[in-house]
CSV table of N, CA, C and O in Angstrom, one decimal:
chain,number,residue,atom,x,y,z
A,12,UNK,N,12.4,18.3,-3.1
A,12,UNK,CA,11.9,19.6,-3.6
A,12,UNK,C,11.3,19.6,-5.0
A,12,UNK,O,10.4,20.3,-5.2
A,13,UNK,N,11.8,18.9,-5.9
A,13,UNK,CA,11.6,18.5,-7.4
A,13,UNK,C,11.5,17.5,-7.7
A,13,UNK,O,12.0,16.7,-6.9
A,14,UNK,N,10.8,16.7,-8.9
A,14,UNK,CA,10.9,15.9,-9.3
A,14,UNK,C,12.1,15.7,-10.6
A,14,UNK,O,12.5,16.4,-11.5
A,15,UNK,N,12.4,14.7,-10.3
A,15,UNK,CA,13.3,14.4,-12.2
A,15,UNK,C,12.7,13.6,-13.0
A,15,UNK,O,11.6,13.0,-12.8
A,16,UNK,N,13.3,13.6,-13.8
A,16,UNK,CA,12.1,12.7,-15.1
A,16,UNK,C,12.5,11.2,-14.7
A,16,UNK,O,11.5,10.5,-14.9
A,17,UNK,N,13.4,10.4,-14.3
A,17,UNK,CA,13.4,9.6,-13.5
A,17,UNK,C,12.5,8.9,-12.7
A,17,UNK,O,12.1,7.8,-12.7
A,18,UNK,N,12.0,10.2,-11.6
A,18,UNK,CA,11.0,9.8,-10.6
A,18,UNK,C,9.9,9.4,-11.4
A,18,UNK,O,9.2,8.4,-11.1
A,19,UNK,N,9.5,10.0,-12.4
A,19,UNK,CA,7.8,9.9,-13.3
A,19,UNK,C,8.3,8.9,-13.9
A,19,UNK,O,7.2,8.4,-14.2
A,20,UNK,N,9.4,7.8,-14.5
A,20,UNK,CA,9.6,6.7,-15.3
A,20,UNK,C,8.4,5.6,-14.6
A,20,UNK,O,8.6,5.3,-13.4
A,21,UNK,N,7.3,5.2,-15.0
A,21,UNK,CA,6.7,3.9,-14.6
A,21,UNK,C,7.9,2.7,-14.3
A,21,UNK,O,8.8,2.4,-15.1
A,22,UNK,N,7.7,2.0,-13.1
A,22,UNK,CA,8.1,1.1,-12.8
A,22,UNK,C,7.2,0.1,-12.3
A,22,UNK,O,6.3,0.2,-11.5
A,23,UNK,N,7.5,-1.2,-13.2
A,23,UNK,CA,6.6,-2.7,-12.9
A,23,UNK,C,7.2,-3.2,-11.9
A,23,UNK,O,8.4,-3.4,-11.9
A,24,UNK,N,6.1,-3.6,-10.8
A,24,UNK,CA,6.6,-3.8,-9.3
A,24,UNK,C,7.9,-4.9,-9.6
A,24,UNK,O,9.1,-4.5,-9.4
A,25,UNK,N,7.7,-6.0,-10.1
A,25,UNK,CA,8.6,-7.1,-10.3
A,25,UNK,C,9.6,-7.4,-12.1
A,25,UNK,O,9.9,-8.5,-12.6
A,26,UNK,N,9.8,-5.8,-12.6
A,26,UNK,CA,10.7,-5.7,-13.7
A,26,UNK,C,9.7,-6.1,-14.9
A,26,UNK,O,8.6,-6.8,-14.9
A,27,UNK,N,10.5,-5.4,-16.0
A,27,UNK,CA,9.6,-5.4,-17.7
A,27,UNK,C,8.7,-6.9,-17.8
A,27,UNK,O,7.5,-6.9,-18.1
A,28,UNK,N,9.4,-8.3,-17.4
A,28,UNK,CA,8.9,-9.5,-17.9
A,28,UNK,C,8.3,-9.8,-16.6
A,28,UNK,O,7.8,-10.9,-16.6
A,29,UNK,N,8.1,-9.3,-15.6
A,29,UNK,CA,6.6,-9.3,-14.4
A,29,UNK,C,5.5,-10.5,-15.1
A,29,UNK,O,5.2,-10.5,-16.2
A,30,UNK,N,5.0,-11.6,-13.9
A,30,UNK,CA,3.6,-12.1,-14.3
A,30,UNK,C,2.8,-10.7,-13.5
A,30,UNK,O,3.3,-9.5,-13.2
A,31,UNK,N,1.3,-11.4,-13.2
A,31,UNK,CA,0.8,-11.0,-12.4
A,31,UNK,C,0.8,-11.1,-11.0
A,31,UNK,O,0.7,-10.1,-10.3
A,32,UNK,N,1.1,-12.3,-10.7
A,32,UNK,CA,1.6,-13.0,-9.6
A,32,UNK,C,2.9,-11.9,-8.8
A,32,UNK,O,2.9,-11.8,-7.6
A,33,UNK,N,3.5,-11.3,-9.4
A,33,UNK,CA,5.1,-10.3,-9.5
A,33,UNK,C,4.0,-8.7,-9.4
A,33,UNK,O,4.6,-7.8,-9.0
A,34,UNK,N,2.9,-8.6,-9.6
A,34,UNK,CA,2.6,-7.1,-9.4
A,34,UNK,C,1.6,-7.2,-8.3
A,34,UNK,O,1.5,-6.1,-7.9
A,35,UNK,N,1.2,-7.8,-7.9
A,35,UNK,CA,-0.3,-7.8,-7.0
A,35,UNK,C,0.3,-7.2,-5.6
A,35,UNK,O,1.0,-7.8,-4.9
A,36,UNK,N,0.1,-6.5,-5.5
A,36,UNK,CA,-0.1,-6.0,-3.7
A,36,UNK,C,-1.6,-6.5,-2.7
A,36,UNK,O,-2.6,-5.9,-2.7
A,37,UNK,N,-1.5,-7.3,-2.3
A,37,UNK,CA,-2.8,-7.6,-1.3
A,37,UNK,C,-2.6,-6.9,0.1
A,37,UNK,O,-1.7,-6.9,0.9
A,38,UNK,N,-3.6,-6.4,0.0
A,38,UNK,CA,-4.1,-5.6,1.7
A,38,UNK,C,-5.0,-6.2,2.6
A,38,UNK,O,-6.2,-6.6,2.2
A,39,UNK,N,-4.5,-6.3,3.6
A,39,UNK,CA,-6.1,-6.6,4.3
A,39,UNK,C,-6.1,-5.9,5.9
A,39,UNK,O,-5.2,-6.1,6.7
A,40,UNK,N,-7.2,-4.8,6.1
A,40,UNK,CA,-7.6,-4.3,7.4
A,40,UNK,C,-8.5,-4.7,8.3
A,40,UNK,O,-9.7,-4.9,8.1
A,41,UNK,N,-8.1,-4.9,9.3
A,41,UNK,CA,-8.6,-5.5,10.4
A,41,UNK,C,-9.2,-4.0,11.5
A,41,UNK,O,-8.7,-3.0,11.8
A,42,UNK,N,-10.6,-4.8,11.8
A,42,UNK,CA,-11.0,-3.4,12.6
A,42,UNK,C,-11.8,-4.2,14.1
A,42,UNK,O,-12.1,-5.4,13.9
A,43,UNK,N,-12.0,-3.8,15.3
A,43,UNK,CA,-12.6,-4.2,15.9
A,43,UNK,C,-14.4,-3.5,16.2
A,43,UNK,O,-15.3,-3.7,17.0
A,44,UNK,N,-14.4,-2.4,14.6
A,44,UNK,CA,-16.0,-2.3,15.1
A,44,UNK,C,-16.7,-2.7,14.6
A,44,UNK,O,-16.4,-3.4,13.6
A,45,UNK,N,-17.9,-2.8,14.8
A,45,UNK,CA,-19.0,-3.7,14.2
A,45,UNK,C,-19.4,-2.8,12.7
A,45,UNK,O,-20.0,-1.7,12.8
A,46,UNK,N,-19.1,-3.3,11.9
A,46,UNK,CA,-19.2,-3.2,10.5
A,46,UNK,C,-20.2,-3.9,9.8
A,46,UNK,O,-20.1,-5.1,10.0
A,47,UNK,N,-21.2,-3.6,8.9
A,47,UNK,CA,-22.4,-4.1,7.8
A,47,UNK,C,-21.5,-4.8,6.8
A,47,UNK,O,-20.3,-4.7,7.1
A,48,UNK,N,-21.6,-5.2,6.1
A,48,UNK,CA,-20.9,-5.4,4.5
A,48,UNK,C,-20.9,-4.5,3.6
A,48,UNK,O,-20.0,-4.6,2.7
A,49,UNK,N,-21.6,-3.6,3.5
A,49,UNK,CA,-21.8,-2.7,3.1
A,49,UNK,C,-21.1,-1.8,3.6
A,49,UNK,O,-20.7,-1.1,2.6
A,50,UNK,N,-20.5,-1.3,4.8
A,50,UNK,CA,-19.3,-0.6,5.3
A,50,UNK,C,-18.4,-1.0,5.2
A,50,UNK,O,-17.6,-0.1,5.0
A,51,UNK,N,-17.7,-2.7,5.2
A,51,UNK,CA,-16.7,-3.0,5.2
A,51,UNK,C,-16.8,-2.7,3.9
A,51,UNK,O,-15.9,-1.8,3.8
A,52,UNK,N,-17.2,-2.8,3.0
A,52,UNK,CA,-16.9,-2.6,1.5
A,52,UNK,C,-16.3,-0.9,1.3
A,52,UNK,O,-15.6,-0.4,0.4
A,53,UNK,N,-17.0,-0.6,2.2
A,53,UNK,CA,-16.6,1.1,2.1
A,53,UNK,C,-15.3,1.2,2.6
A,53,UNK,O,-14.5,1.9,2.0
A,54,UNK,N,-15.0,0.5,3.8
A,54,UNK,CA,-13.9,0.5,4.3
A,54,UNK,C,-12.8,0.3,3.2
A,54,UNK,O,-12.1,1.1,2.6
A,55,UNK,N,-12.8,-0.7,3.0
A,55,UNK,CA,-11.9,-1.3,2.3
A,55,UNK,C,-11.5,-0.3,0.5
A,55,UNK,O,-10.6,-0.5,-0.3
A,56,UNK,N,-12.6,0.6,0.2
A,56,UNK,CA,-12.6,1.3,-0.5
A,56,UNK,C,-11.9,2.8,-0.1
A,56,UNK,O,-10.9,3.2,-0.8
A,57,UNK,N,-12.4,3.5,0.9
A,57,UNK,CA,-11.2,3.9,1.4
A,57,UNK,C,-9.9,3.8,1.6
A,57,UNK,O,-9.0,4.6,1.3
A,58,UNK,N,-9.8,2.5,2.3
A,58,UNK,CA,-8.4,2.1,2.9
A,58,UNK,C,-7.5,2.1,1.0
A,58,UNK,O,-6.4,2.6,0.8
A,59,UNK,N,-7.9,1.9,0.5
A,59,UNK,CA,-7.5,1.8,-1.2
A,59,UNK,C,-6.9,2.9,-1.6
A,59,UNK,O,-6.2,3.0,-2.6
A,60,UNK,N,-7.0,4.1,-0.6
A,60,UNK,CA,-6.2,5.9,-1.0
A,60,UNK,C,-4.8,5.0,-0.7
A,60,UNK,O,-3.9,4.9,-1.5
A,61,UNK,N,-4.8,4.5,0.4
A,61,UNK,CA,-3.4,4.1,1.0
A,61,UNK,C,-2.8,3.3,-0.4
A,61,UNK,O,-1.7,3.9,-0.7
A,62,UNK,N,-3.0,2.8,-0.9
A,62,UNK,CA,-1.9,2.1,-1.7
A,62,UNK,C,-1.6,3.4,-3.1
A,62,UNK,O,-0.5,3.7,-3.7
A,63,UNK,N,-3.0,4.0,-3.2
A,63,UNK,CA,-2.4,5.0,-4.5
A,63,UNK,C,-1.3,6.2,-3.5
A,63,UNK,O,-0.6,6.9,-4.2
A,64,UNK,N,-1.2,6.3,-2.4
A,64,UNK,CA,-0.4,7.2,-1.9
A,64,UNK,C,1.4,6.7,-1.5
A,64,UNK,O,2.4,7.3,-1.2
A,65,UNK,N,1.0,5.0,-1.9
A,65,UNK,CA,2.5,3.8,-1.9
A,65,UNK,C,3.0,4.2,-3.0
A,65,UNK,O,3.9,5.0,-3.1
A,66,UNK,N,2.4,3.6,-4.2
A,66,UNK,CA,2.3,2.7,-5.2
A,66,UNK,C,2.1,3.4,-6.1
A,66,UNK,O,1.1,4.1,-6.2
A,67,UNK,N,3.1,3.4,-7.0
A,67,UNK,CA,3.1,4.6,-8.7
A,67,UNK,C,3.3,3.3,-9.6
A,67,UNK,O,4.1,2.5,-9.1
A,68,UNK,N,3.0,3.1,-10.2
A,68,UNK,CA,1.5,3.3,-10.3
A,68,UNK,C,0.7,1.8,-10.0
A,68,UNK,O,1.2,0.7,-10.3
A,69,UNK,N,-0.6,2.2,-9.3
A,69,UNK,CA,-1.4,1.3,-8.7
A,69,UNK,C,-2.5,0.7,-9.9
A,69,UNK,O,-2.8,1.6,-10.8
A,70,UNK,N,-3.1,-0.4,-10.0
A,70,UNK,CA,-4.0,-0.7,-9.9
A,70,UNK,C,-3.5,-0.8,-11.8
A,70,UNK,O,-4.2,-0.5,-12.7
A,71,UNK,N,-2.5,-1.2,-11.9
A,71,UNK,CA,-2.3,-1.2,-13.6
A,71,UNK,C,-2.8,-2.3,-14.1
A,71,UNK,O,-3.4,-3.0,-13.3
A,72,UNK,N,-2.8,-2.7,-15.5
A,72,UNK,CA,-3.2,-4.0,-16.2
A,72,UNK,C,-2.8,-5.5,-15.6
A,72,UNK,O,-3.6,-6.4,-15.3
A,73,UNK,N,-1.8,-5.5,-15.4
A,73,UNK,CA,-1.4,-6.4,-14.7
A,73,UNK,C,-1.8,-6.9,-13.4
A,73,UNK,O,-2.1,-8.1,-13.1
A,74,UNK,N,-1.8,-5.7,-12.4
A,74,UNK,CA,-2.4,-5.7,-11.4
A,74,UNK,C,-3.2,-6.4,-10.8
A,74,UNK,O,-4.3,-6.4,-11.4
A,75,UNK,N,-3.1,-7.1,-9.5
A,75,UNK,CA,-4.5,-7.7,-9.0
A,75,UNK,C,-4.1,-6.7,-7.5
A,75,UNK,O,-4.3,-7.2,-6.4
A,76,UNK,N,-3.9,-5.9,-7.6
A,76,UNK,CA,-4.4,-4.8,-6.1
A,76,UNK,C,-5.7,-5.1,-5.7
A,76,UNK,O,-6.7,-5.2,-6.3
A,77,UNK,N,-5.4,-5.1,-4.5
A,77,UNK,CA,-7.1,-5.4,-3.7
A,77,UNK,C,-6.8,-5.2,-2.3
A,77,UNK,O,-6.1,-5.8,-1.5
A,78,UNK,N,-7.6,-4.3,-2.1
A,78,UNK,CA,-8.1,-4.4,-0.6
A,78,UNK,C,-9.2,-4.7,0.2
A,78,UNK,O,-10.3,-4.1,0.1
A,79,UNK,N,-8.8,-5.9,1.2
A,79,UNK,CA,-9.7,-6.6,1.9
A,79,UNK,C,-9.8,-6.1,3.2
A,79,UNK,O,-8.9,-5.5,3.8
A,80,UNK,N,-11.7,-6.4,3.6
A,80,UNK,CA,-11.9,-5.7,5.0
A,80,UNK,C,-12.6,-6.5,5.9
A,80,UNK,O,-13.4,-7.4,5.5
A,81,UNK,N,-12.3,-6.2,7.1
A,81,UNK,CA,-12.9,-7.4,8.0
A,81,UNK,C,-12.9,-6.5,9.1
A,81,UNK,O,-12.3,-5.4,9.1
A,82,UNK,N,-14.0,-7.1,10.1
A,82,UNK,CA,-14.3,-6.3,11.3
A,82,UNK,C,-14.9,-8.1,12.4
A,82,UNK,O,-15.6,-9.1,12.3
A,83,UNK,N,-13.9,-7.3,13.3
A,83,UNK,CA,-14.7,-8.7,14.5
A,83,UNK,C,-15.9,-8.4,15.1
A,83,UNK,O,-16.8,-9.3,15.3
A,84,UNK,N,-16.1,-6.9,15.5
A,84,UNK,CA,-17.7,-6.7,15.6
A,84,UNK,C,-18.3,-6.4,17.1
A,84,UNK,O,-19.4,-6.6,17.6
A,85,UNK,N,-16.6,-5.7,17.9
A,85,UNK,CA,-16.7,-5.7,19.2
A,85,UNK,C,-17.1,-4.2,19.9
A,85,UNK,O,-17.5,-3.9,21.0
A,86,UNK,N,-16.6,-3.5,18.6
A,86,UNK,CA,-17.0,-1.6,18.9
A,86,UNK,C,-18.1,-1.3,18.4
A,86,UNK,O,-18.5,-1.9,17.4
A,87,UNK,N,-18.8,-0.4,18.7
A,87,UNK,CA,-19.9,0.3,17.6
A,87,UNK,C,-19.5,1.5,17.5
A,87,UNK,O,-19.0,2.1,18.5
A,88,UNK,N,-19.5,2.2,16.3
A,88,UNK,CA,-19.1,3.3,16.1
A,88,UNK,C,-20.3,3.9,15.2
A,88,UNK,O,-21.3,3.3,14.7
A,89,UNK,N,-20.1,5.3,15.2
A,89,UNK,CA,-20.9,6.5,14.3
A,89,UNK,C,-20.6,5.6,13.0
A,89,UNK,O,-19.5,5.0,12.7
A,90,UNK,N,-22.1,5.4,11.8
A,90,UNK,CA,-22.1,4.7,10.9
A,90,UNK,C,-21.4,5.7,9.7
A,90,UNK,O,-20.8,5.1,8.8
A,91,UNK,N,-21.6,7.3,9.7
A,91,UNK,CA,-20.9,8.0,9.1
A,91,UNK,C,-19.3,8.4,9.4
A,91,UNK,O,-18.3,8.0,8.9
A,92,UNK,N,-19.6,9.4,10.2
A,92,UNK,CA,-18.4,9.8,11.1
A,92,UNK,C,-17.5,9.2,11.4
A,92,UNK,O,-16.4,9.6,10.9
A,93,UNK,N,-17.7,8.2,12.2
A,93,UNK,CA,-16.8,7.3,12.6
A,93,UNK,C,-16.5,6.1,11.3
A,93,UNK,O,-15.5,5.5,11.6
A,94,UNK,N,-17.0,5.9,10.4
A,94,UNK,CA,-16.6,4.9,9.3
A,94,UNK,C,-15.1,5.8,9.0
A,94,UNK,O,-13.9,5.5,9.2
A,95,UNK,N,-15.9,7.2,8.5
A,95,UNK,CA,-14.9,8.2,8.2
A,95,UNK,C,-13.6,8.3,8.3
A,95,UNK,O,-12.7,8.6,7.5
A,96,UNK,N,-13.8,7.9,9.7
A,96,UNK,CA,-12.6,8.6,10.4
A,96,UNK,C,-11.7,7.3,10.5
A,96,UNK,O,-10.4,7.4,10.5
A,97,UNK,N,-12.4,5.9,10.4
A,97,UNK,CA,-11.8,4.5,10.2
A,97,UNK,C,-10.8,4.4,9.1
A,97,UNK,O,-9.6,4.1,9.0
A,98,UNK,N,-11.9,5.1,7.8
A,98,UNK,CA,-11.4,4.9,7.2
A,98,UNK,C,-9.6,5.7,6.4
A,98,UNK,O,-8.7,5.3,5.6
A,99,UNK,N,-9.7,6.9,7.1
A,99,UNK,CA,-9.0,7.6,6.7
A,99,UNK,C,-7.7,7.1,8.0
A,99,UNK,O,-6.6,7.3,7.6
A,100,UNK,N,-7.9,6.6,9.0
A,100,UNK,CA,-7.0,5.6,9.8
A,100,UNK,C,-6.4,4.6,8.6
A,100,UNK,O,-5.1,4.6,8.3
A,101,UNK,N,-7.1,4.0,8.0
A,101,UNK,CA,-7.0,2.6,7.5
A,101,UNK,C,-6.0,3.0,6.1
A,101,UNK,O,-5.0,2.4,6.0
A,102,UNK,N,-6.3,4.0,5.2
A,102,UNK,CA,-5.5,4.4,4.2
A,102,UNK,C,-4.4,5.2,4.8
A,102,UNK,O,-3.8,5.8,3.9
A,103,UNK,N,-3.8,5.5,5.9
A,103,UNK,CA,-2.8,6.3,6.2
A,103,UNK,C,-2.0,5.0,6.8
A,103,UNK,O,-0.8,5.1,6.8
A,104,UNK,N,-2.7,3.7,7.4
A,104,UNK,CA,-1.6,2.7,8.0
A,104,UNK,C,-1.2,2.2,6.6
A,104,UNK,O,-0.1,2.4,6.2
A,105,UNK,N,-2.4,1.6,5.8
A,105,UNK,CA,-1.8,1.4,4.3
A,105,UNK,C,-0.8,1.5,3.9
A,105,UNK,O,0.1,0.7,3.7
A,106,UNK,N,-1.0,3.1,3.6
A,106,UNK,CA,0.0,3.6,3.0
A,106,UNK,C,1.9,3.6,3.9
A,106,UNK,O,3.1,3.6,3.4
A,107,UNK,N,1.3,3.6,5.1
A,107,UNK,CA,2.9,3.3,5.8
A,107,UNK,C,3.2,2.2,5.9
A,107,UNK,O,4.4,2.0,6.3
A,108,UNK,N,2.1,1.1,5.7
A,108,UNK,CA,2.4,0.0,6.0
A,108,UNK,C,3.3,-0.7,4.5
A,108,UNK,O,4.1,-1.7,4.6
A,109,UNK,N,3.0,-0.1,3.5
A,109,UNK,CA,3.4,-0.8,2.3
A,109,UNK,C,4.9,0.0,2.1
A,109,UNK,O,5.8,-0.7,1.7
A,110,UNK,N,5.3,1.8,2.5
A,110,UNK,CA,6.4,2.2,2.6
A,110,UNK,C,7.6,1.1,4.0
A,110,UNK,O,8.8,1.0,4.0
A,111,UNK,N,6.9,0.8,4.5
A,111,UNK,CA,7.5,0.1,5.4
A,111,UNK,C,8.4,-1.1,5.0
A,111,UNK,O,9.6,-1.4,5.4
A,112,UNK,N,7.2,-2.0,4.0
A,112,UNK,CA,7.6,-3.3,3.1
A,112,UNK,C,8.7,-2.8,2.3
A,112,UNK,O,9.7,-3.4,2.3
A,113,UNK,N,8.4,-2.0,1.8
A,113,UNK,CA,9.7,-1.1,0.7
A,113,UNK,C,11.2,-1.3,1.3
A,113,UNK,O,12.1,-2.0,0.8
A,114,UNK,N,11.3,-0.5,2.4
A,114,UNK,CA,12.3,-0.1,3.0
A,114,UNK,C,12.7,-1.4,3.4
A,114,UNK,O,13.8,-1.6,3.1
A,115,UNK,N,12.1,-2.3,4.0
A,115,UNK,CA,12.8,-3.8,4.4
A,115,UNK,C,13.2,-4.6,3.4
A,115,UNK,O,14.3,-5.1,3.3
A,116,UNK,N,12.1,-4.9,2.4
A,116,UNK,CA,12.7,-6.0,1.0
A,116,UNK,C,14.2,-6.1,0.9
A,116,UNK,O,15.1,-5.4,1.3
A,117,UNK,N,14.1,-7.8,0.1
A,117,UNK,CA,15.4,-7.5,-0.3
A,117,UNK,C,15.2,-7.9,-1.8
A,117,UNK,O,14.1,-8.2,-2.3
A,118,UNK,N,16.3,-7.9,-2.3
A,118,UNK,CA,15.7,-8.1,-4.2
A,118,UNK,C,15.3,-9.2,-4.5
A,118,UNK,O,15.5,-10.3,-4.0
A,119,UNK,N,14.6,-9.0,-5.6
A,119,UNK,CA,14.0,-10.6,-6.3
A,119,UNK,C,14.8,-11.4,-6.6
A,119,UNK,O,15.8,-10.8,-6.9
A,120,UNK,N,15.0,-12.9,-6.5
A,120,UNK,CA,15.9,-13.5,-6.9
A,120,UNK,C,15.7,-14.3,-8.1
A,120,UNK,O,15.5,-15.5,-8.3
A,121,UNK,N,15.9,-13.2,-9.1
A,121,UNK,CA,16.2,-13.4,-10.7
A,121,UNK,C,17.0,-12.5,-11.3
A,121,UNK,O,17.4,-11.5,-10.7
A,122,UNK,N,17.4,-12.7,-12.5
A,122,UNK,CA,18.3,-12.0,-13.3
A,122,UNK,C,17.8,-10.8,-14.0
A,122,UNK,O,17.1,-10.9,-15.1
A,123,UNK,N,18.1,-9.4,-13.5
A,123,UNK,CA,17.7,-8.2,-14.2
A,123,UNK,C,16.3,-7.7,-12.9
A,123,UNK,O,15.5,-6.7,-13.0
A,124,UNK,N,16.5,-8.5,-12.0
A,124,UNK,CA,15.3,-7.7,-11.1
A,124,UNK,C,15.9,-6.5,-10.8
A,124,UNK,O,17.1,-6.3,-10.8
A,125,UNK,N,14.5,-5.5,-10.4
A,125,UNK,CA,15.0,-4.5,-9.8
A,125,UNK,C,16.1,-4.6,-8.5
A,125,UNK,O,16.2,-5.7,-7.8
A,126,UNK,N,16.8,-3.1,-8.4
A,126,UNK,CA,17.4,-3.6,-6.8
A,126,UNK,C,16.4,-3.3,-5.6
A,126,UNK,O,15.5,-2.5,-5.9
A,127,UNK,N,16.4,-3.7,-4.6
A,127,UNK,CA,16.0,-3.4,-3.1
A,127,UNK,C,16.2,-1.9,-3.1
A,127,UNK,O,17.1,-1.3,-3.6
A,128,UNK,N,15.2,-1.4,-2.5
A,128,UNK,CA,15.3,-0.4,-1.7
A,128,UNK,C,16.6,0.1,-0.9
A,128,UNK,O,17.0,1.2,-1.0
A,129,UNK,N,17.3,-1.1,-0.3
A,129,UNK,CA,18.1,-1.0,0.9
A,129,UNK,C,19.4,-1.4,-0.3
A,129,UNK,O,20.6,-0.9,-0.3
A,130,UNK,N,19.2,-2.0,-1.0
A,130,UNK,CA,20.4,-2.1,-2.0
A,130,UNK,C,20.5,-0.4,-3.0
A,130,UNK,O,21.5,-0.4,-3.6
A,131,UNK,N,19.8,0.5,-3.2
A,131,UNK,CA,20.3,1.2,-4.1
A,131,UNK,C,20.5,2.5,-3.3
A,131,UNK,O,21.4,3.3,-3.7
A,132,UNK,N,19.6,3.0,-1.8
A,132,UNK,CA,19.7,3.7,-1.1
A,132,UNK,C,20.2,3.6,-0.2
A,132,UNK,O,20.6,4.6,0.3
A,133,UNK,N,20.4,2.1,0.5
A,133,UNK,CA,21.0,2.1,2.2
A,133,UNK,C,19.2,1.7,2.9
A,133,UNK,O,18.1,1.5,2.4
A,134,UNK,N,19.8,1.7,4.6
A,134,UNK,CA,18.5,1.5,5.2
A,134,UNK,C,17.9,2.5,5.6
A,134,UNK,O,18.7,3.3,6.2
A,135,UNK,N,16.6,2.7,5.6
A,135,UNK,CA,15.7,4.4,5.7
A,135,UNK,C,15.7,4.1,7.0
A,135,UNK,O,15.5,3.0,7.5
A,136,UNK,N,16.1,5.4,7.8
A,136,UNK,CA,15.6,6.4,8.8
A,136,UNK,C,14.7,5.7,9.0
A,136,UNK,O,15.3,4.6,9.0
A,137,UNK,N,13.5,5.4,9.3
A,137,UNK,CA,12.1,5.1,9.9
A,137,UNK,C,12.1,3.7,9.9
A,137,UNK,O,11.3,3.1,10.6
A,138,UNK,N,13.2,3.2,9.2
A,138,UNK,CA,13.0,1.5,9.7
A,138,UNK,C,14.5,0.7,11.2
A,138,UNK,O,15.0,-0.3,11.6
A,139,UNK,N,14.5,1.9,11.3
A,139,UNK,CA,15.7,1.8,12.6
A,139,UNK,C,14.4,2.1,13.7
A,139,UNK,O,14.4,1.2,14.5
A,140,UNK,N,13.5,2.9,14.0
A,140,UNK,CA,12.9,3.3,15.1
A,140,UNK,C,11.5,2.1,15.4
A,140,UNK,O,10.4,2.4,15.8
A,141,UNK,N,11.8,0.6,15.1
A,141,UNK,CA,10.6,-0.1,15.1
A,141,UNK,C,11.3,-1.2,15.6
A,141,UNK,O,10.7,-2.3,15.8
């Protein structure tokens, strides 16, 4: 219902002394419609809401966030519309797909890493129903 000042504290995916290597989230969406390069690029620009709707904060200095797109080229879809609608699919799996990673991890194995998910809260609700 609120936030605490807590919640707003920035946290580095892999703790204060993080390389790059320790922050990068890689994405990659797979689609079966026939996509230009030019749409997958859109795609995959879309699909990119998804991690800012994960990930507080995304795309920092450190960061190598990237999302990759690919299409096998078996559907045709509306070049507008339907990218659209791909793509707003593609940032909502994103996004559950990276809460998903959360809830399973277990901690880094170094000294002063953050804890796991499942180490400071227990295991989430939504990762028992899969």
């Amino acid at each position: 219902p609120s936030f605490t000042p807590d919640m707003h504290r920035p946290r580095i995916k892999g703790g204060p002394q993080a390389s790059s290597a320790e922050n990068t989230t890689l994405v990659v969406v797979v689609t079966d419609a026939i996509l230009t390069k030019p749409q997958a690029k859109r795609l995959a620009m879309i699909a990119q809401t998804g991690m800012a709707r994960a990930i507080h904060p995304v795309h920092a200095p450190l960061d190598g966030d990237v999302v990759f797109a690919a299409a096998t080229g078996a559907k045709p879809i509306d070049p507008l519309f339907g990218l659209t609608e791909l793509g707003m699919i593609a940032a909502n799996t994103v996004a559950r797909a990276i809460a998903r990673g959360v809830h399973q991890a277990a901690a880094l194995p170094f000294l002063g890493a953050l804890p796991a998910w499942k180490d400071r809260f227990g295991e989430h609700p939504a990762s028992r129903s899969v």
